[in-house]
XYZ file of C-alpha atoms in Angstrom:
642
model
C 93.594 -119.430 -108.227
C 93.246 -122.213 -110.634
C 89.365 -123.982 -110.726
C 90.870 -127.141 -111.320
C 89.980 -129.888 -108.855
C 91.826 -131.794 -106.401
C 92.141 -135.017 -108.790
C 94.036 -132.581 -110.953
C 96.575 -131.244 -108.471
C 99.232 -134.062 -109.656
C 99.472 -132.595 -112.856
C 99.185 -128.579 -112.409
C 100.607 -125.987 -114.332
C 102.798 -124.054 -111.686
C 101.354 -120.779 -110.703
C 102.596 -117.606 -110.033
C 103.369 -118.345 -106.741
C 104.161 -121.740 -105.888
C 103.288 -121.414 -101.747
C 100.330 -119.807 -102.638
C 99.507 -123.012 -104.680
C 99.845 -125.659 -101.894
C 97.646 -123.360 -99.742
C 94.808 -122.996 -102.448
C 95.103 -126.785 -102.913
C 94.151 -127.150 -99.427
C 91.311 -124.490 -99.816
C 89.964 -126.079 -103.149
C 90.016 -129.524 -101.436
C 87.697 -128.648 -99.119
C 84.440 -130.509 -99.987
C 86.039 -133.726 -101.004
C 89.466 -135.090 -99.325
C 89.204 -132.610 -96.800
C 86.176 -133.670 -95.232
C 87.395 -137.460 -95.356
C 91.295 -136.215 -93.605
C 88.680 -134.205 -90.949
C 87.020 -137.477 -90.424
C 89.782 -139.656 -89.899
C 91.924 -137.235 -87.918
C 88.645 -137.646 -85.418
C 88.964 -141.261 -85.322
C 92.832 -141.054 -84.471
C 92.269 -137.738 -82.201
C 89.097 -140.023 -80.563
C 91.726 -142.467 -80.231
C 93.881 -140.280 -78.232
C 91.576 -138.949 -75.719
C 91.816 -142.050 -73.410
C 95.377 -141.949 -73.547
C 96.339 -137.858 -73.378
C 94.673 -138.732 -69.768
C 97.935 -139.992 -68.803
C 99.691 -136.653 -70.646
C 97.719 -134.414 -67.755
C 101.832 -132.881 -67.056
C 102.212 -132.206 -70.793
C 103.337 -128.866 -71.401
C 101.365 -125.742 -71.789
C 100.794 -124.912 -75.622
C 99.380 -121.627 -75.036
C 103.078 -120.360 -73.939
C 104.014 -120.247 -77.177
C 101.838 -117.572 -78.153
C 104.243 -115.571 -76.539
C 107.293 -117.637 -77.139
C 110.668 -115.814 -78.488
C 113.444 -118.374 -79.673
C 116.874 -118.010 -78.677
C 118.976 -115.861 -81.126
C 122.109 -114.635 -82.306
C 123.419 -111.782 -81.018
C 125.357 -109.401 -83.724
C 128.071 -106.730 -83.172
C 128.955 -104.212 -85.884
C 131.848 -101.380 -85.451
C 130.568 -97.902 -85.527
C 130.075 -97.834 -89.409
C 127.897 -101.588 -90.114
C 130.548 -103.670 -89.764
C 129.701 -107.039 -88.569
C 132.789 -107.981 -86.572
C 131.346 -111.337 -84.717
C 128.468 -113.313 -83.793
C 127.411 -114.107 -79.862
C 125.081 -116.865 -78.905
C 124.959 -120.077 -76.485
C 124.686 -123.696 -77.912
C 121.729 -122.125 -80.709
C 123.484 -119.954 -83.300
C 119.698 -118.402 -84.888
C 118.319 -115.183 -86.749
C 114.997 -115.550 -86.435
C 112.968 -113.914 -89.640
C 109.088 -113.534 -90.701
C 107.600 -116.320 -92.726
C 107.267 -113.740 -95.887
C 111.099 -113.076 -95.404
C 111.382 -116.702 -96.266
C 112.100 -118.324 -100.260
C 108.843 -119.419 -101.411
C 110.891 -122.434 -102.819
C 112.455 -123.101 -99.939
C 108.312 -123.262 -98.098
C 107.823 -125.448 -100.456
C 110.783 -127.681 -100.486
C 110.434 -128.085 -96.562
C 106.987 -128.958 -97.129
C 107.473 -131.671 -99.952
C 110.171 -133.451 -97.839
C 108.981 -133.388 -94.670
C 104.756 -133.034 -94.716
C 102.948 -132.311 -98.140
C 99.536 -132.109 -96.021
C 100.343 -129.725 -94.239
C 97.592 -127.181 -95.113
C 94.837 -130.023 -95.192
C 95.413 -131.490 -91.552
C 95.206 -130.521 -88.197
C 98.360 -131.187 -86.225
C 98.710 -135.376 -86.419
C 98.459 -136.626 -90.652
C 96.466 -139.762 -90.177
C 98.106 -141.053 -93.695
C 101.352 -140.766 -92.342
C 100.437 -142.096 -88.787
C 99.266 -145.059 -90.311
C 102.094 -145.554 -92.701
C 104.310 -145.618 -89.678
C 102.266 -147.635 -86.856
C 102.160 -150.507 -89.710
C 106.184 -149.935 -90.144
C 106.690 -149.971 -86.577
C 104.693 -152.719 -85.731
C 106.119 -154.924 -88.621
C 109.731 -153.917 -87.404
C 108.939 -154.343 -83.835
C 110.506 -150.936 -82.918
C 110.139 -147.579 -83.833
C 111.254 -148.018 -87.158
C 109.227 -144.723 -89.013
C 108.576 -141.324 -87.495
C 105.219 -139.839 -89.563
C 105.355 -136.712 -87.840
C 104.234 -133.904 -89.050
C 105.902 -130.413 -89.459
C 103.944 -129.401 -86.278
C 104.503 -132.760 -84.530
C 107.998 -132.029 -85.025
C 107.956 -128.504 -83.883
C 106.377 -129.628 -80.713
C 109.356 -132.161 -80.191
C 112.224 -129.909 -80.431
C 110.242 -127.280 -78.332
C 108.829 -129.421 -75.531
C 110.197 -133.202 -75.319
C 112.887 -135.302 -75.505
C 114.452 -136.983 -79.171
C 114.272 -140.717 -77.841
C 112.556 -142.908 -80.308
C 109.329 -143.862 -78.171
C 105.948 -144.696 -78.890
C 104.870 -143.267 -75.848
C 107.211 -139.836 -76.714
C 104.986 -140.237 -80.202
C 101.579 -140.203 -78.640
C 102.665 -137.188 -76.630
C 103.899 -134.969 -80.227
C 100.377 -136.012 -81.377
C 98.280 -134.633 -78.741
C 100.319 -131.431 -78.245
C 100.544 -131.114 -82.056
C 96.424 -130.965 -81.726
C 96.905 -128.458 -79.321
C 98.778 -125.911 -81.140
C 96.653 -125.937 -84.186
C 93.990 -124.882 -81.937
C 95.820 -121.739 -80.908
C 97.751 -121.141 -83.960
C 97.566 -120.480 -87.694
C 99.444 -122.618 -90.040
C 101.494 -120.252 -91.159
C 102.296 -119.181 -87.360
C 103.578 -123.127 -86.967
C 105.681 -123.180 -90.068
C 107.138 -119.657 -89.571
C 107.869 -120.835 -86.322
C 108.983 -124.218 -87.409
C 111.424 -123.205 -89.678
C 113.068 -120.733 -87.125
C 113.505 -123.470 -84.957
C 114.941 -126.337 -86.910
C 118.175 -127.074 -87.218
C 120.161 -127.376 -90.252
C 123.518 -128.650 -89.024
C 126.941 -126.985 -87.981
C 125.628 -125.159 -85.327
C 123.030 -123.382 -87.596
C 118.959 -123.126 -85.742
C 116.743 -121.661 -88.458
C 116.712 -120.764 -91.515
C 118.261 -117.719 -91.868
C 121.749 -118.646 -90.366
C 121.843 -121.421 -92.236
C 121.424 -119.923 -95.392
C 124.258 -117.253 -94.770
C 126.312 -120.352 -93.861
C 125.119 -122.842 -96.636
C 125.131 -120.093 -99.600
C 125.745 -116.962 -98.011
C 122.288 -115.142 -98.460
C 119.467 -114.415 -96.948
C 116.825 -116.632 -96.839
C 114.325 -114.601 -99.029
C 116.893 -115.352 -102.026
C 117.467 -118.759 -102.175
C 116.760 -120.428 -105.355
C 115.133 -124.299 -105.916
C 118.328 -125.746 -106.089
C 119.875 -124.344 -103.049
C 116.046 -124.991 -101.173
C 115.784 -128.575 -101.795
C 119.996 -128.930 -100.672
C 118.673 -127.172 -97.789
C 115.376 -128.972 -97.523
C 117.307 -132.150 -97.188
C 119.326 -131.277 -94.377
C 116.580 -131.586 -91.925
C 116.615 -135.665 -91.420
C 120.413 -135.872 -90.713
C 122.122 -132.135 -91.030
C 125.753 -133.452 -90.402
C 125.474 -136.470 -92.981
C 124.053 -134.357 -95.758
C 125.710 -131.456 -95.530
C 127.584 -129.874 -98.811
C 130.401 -129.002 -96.537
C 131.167 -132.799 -96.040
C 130.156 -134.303 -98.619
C 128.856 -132.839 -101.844
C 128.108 -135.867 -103.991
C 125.444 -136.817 -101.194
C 124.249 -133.718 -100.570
C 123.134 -133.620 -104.722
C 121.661 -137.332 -104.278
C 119.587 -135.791 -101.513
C 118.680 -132.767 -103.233
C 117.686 -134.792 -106.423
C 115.043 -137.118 -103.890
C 113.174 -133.452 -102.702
C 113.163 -132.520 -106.343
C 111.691 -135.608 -107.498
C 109.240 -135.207 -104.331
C 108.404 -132.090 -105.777
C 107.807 -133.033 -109.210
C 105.443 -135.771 -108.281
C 103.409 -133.485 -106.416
C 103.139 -131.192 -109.140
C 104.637 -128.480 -107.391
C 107.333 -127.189 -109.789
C 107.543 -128.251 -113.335
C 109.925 -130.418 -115.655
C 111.516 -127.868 -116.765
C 112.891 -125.960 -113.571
C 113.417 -129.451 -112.467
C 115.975 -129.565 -114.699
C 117.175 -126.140 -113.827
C 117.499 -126.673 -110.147
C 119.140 -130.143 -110.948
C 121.754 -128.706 -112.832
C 122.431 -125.887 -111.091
C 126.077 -125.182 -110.152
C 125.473 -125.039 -106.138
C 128.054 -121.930 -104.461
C 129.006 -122.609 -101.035
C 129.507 -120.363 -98.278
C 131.293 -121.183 -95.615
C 130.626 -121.800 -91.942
C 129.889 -118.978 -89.746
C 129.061 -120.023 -86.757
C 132.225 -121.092 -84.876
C 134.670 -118.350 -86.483
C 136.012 -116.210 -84.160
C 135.839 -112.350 -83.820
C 137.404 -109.690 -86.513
C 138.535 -107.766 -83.213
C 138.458 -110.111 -80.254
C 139.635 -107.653 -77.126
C 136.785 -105.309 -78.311
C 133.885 -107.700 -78.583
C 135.602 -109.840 -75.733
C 134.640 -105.998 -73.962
C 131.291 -105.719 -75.435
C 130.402 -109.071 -74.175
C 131.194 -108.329 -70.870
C 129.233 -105.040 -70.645
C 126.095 -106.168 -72.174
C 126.151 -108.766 -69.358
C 126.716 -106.825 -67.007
C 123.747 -104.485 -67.776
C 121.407 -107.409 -69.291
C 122.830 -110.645 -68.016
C 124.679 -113.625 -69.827
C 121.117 -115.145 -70.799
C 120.080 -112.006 -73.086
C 123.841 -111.937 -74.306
C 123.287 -115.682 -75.822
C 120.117 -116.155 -76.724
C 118.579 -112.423 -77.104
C 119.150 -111.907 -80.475
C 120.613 -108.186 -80.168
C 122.170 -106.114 -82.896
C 125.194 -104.094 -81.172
C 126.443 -100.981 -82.266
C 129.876 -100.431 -81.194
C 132.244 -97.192 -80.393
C 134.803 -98.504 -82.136
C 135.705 -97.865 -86.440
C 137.562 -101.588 -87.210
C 140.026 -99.647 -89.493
C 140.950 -97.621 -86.348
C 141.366 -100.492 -84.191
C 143.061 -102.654 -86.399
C 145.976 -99.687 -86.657
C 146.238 -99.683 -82.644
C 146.462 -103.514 -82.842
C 149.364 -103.035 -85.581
C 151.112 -100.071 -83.733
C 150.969 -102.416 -80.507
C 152.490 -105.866 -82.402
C 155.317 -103.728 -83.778
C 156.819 -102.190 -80.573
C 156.469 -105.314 -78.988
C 158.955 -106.430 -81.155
C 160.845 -103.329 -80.583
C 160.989 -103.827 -77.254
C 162.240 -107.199 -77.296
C 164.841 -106.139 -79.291
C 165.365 -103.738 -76.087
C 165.255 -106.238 -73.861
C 162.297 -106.570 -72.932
C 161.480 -109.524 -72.756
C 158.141 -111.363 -71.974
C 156.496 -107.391 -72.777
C 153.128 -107.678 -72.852
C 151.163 -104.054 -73.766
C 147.486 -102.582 -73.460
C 146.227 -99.726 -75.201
C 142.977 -97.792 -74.951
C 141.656 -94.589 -76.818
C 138.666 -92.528 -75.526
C 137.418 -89.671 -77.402
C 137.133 -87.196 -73.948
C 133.742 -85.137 -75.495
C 131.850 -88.596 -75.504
C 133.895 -91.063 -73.205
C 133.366 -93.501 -76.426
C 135.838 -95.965 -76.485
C 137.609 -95.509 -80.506
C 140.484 -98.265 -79.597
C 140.920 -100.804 -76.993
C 143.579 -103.604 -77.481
C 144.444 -106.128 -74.344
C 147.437 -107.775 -75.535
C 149.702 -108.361 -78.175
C 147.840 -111.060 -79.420
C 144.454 -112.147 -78.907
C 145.517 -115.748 -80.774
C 147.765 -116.988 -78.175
C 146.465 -114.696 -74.947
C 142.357 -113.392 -74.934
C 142.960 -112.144 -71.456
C 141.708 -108.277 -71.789
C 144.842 -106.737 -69.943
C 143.039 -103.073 -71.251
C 139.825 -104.089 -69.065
C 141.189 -106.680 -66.733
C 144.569 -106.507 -65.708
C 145.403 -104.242 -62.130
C 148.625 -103.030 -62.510
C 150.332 -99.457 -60.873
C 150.507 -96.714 -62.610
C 153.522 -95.456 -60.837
C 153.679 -91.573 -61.193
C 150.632 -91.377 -63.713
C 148.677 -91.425 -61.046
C 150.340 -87.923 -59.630
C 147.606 -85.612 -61.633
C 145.035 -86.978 -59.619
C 146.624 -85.438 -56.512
C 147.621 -82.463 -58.249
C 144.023 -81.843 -59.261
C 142.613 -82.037 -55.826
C 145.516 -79.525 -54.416
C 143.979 -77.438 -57.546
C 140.173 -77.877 -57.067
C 140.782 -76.702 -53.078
C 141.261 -73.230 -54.672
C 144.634 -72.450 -52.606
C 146.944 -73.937 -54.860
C 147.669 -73.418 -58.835
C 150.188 -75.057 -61.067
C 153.046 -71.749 -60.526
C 151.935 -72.647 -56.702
C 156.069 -73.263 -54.844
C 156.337 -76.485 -53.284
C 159.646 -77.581 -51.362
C 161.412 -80.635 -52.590
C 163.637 -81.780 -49.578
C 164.086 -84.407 -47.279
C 161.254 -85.623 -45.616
C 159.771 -88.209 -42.998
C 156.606 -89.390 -41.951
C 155.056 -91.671 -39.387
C 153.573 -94.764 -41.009
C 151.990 -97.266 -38.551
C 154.872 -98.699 -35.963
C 157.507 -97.128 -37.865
C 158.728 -94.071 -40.157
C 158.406 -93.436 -44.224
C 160.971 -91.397 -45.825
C 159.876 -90.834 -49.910
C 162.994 -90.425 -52.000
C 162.763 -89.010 -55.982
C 163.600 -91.734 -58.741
C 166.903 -90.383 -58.784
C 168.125 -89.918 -55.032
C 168.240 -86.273 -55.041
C 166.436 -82.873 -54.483
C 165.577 -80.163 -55.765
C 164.505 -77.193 -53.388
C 161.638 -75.194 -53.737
C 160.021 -75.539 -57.062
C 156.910 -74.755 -58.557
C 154.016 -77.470 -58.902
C 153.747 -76.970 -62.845
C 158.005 -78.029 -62.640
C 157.424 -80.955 -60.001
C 155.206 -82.818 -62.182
C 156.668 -82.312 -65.244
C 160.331 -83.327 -63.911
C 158.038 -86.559 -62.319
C 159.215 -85.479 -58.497
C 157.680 -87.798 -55.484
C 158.176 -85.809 -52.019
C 156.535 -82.885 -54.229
C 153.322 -84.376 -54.638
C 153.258 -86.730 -50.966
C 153.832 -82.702 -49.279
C 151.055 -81.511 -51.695
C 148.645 -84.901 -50.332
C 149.443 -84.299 -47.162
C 148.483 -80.888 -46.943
C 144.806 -81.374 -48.490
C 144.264 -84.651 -46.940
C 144.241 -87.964 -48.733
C 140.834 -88.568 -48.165
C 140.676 -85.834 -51.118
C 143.147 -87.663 -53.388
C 140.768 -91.125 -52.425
C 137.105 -89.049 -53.563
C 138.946 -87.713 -56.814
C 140.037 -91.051 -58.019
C 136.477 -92.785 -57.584
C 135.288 -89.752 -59.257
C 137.249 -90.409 -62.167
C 136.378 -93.967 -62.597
C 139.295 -95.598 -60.553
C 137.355 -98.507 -58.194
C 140.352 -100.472 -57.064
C 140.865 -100.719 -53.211
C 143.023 -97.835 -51.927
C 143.627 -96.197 -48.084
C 144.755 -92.930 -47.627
C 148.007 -93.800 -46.704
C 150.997 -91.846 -47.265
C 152.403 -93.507 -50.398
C 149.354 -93.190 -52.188
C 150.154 -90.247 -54.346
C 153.154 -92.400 -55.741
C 150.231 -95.338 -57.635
C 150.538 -97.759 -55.010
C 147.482 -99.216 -56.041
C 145.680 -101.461 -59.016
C 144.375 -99.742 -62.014
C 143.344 -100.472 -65.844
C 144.559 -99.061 -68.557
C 140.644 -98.027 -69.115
C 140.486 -96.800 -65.789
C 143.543 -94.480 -66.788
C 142.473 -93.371 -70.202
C 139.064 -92.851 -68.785
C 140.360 -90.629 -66.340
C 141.969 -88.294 -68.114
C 139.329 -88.124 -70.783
C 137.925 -86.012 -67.959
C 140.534 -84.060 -67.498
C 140.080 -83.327 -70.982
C 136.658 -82.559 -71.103
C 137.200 -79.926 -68.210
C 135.665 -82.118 -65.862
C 132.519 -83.263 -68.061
C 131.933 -86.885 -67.905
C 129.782 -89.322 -69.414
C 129.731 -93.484 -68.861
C 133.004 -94.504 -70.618
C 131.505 -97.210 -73.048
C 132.755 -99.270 -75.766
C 128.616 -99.538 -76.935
C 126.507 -97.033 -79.010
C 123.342 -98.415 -78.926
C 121.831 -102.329 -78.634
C 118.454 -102.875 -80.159
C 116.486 -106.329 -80.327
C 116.191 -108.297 -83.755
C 113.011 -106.114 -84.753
C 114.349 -102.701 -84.238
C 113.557 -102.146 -80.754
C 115.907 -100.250 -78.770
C 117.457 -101.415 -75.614
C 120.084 -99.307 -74.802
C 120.589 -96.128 -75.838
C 124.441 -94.641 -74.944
C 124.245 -91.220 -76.261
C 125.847 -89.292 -74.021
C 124.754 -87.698 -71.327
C 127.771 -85.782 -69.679
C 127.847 -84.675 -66.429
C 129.951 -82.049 -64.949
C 132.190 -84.327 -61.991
C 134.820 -82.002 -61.476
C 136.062 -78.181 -61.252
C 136.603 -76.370 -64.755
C 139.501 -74.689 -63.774
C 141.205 -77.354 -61.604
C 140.252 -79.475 -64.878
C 142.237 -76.724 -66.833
C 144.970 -76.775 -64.440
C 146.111 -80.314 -64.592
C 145.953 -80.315 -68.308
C 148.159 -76.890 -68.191
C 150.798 -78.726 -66.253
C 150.559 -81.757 -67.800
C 151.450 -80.048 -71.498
C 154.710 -79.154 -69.480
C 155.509 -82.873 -69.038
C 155.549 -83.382 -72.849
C 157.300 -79.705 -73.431
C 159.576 -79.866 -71.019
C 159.681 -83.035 -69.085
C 159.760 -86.769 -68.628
C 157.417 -86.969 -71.714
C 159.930 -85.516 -74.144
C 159.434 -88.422 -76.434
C 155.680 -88.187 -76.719
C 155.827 -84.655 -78.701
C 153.794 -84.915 -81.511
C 153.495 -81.044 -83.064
C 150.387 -80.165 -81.521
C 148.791 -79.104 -78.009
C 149.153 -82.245 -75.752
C 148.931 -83.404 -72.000
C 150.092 -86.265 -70.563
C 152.521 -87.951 -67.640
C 154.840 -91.014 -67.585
C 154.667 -93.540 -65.143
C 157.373 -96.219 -64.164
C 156.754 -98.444 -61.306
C 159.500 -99.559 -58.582
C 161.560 -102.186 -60.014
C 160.323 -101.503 -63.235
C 157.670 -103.842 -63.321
C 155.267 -101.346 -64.674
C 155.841 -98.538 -67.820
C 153.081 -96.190 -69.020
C 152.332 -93.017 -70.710
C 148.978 -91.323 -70.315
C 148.309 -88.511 -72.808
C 145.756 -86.370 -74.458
C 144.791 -84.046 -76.824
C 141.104 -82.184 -76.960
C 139.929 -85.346 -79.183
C 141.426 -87.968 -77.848
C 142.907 -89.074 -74.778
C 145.104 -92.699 -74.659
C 146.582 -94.725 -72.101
C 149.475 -97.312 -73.093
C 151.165 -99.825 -70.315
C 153.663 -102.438 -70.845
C 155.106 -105.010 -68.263
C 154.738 -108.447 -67.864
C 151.986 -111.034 -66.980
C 154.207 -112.889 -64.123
C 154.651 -109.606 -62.960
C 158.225 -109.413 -63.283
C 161.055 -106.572 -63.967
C 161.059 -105.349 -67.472
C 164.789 -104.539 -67.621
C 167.033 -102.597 -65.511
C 166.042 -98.710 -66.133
C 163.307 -99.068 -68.109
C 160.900 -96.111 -67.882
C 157.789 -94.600 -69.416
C 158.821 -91.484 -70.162
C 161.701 -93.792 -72.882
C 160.050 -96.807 -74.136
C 156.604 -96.060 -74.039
C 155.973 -92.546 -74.834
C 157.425 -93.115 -78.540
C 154.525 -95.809 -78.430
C 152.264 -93.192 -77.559
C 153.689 -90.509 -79.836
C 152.964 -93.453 -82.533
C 149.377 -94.071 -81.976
C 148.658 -90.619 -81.845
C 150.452 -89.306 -84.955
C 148.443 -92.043 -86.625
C 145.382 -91.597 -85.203
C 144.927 -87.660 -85.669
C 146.658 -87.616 -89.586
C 143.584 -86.355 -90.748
C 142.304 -84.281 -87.595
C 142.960 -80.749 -87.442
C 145.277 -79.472 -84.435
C 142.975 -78.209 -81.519
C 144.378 -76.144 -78.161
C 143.498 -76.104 -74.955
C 141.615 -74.085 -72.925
C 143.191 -71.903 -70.736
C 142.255 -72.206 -66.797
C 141.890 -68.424 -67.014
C 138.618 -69.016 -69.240
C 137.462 -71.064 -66.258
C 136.555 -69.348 -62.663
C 139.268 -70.118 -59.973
C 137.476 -71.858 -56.560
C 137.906 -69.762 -53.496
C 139.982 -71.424 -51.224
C 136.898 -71.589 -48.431
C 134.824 -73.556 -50.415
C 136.910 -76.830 -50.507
């Protein structure tokens, strides 16, 4: 540090580090101004001590020992991608004061309090300056706050121009230089300010002013910034870049006549050609129906307060490259289909890897631009005869029944309440005795209500909430047909299970959440749990390859081992395919939102298995072919046990 002595300090050579500077000033100072401020700050503070007996309801300083601003949240795809930003009226990163631009210290300092380091909350100089303003305007013409005066303002009290708002900053500002170190205040100051267009601190606003980081900003782009801070909007290069240099030129010239930077990168920063970013903070997501999802699970779990304001760095399931070919596959067969008429067609899709229950796509509409509503997550529609494996599976886990097990398909009647239900197949007709492995793929009804009937539907009711499927249902007689609400997630979710042989871990759409300093929150790695019977797992999935072989699922063939079913709703209100392979199992519905017919004979097993077939020949280009395995590498349940 330089020996020269405070008389100098107009005139210094810069040092090696300018911040460093106005702190040594303030140590070198010491014995001379110092002791005069320290003097006259006791005079003003004496002052004050009548009147903070009015402030006894001020608020408590000391809280902000502990106090963590509100911050950004940030959610990357699986590999670092950012792919949005979450957060509540403050859009702020908050960062460390030495991850901060010396220059842009500096700069902040020169404009807004250049005795910072010699005073102790309240700058009589500038108290002064604006009392005699005030008084000559008769108003509150002149602010003379401080950088801690002002932190204490936008932390604790309102922005109305009042004297008596005034004496409050000043006695609180007191307070927290008691209980804080300066550079505590001005780390914490310049985390808190706000720089315009939505941007709190100074992080955000420097990846929205210049996008970088804070730590690189030059001079030029510090004072720009520096001069935001009186009127953000006004000043701001995005509106108006011949003010925004007039106002950078006045913290320059500030600057300069303190002797903080020299002539000649004066010049430098003057004529420096400034490079916008652009704003950030109101753009919307890369991948909308997946963050729209991530949203809603971190609130769930943590609450809509932590999703705004926590600050949390989100690691999703889902690759952006991936998802972006699922939202590509889905716009192009809507078109398809309205060339089918089919019109109105809205779609959801939704990929789960089955050995992880990650969500790896998840797309809620057609278009997230004209429609955010997350039909994947949120929409209850029937899945018609997808939901038949979930009966199957229970006849299967009981032990007494496998999928070469005869069942009779004939005419049949039950009572149901005051009156009597007679099933019928899609197409009028039956088939005799048949085995359960041909019923399902050949999508038969009074089949599977025979096969319910016989185990109980209580059974078919415990399997489904097993797999995931919460939507109201009663064991009535129907149910094996999907007379009930379900989600595409639900669905996919489901027979992710399946696939896993009855292993099953939290379907999530999450990896892992930490805070802003590396502190983890959530951890997702999986944790499966075995939920159902091996070989009744291995069963289904047997059967269901004869859907896609040999079935209604013709069309979703795509040259490797696959299971799946078709569903198609009464009326044809509902289409779906639900289909799997060892690595991936996917669930695609299409209907309408008014809930409407489709078209006259639409089915799954024709115009949405080919969207299946699609996705999936996509999807697993570069992933090698995988079988099954067979339910005879699995030990059959003895019929007692269930």
């Amino acid at each position: 540090m330089s020996s020269r002595t405070f008389e100098d300090k107009q005139t210094p050579r810069q040092p090696t580090s300018g911040f460093e500077f106005i702190k040594g000033v303030g140590q070198v100072a010491g014995g001379t101004l110092l002791a005069i401020t320290m003097l006259t700050s006791s005079v003003v503070a004496g002052g004050l001590v009548g009147l903070a007996i009015s402030f006894r309801n001020l608020p408590d300083v000391r809280q902000l020992r502990n106090f963590f601003p509100s911050e950004t949240t940030y959610v990357y795809d699986v590999k670092g991608k950012l792919l949005t930003s979450i957060h509540g009226e403050a859009n702020r990163e908050v960062v460390p004061l030495d991850r901060i631009s010396p220059e842009l210290k500096r700069a902040v300092l020169a404009s807004e309090d250049s005795d910072f380091y010699f005073h102790h909350g309240i700058n009589p100089k500038g108290v002064g300056r604006a009392v005699f303003s005030n008084l000559k305007g008769g108003g509150v013409r002149e602010g003379g706050s401080t950088v801690t005066m002002q932190l204490v303002k936008n932390l604790f009290l309102s922005h109305r121009r009042e004297f008596t708002r005034k004496i409050a900053e000043a006695v609180l500002a007191i307070r927290l230089e008691q209980i804080l170190t300066k550079d505590q205040v001005l780390e914490m100051y310049l985390n808190q300010v706000y720089w315009g267009h939505n941007n709190y601190g100074v992080q955000t606003a420097a990846r929205s002013y210049f996008n970088k980081s804070a730590d690189n900003l030059t001079l030029a782009e510090s004072a720009m910034m520096a001069s935001l801070i009186q009127a953000p909007e006004e000043y701001s290069p995005f509106a108006n870049m011949k003010k925004a240099k007039e106002q950078q030129k006045i913290v320059l010239d500030r600057m300069k006549g303190l002797g903080w930077i020299t002539q000649s990168e004066y010049d430098v920063a003057l004529n420096e050609k400034i490079k916008l970013g652009k704003i950030r903070s109101f753009q919307g997501s890369a991948l909308p129906y997946v963050t729209n999802a991530v949203s809603a699970e971190i609130a769930k779990k943590f609450g809509r307060e932590s999703l705004l304001k926590g600050g949390m760095r989100v690691q999703t399931t889902v690759d952006a490259n991936f998802q972006r070919m699922a939202e590509e596959t889905v716009a192009k067969w809507h078109e398809r289909l309205l060339g089918q008429g089919l019109y109105k067609n809205q779609m959801a899709l939704v990929a789960i890897d089955p050995r992880t229950h990650y969500i790896k796509a998840l797309v809620g509409g057609v278009d997230a631009k004209t429609s955010e509503f997350n039909r994947a997550t949120q929409a209850l529609r029937q899945p018609g005869s997808a939901f038949k494996p979930f009966v199957y599976y229970a006849a299967f886990a009981t032990g007494r029944y496998s999928p070469s097990s005869n069942v009779v398909d004939a005419p049949v009647g039950y009572r149901d309440g005051d009156g009597w239900y007679y099933p019928k197949n899609y197409d009028s007709s039956f088939g005799g005795s048949m085995s359960i492995r041909y019923a399902l793929a050949q999508s038969r009804n009074i089949p599977v209500i025979k096969l319910g009937k016989a185990i109980g539907m209580n059974k078919v009711v415990e399997t489904s909430r097993t797999l995931g499927i919460m939507s109201p249902m009663e064991p009535v007689t129907s149910l094996p047909l999907g007379a009930i609400g379900v989600t595409p997630l639900e669905m996919a979710s489901a027979y992710a299970t399946f696939a896993n042989y009855g292993w099953q871990s939290p379907t999530t759409v999450i990896v892992r959440i930490t805070d802003s300093s590396g502190n983890v929150l959530l951890d997702n790695t999986p944790k499966p749990q075995l939920v159902l019977d091996p070989w009744a797992s291995a069963s289904i999935i047997d059967s269901m390859r004869s859907v896609i072989t040999e079935g209604t699922g013709k069309n979703a063939s795509i040259g490797r081992p696959a299971a799946g079913k078709t569903g198609t709703t009464s009326s044809e209100k509902d289409i779906w395919f639900v289909g799997t392979v060892p690595q991936l199992a996917t669930a695609v519905w299409v209907g309408r939102d008014d809930n409407k017919q489709l078209a006259r004979g639409a089915t799954g097993g024709v115009m949405v298995a080919p969207i299946w077939r699609d996705f999936m020949s996509r999807a697993l280009k570069d992933v090698p072919s995988e079988n099954f395995k067979s339910p005879s590498q699995f030990t059959r349940p003895k019929s007692g046990d269930n």
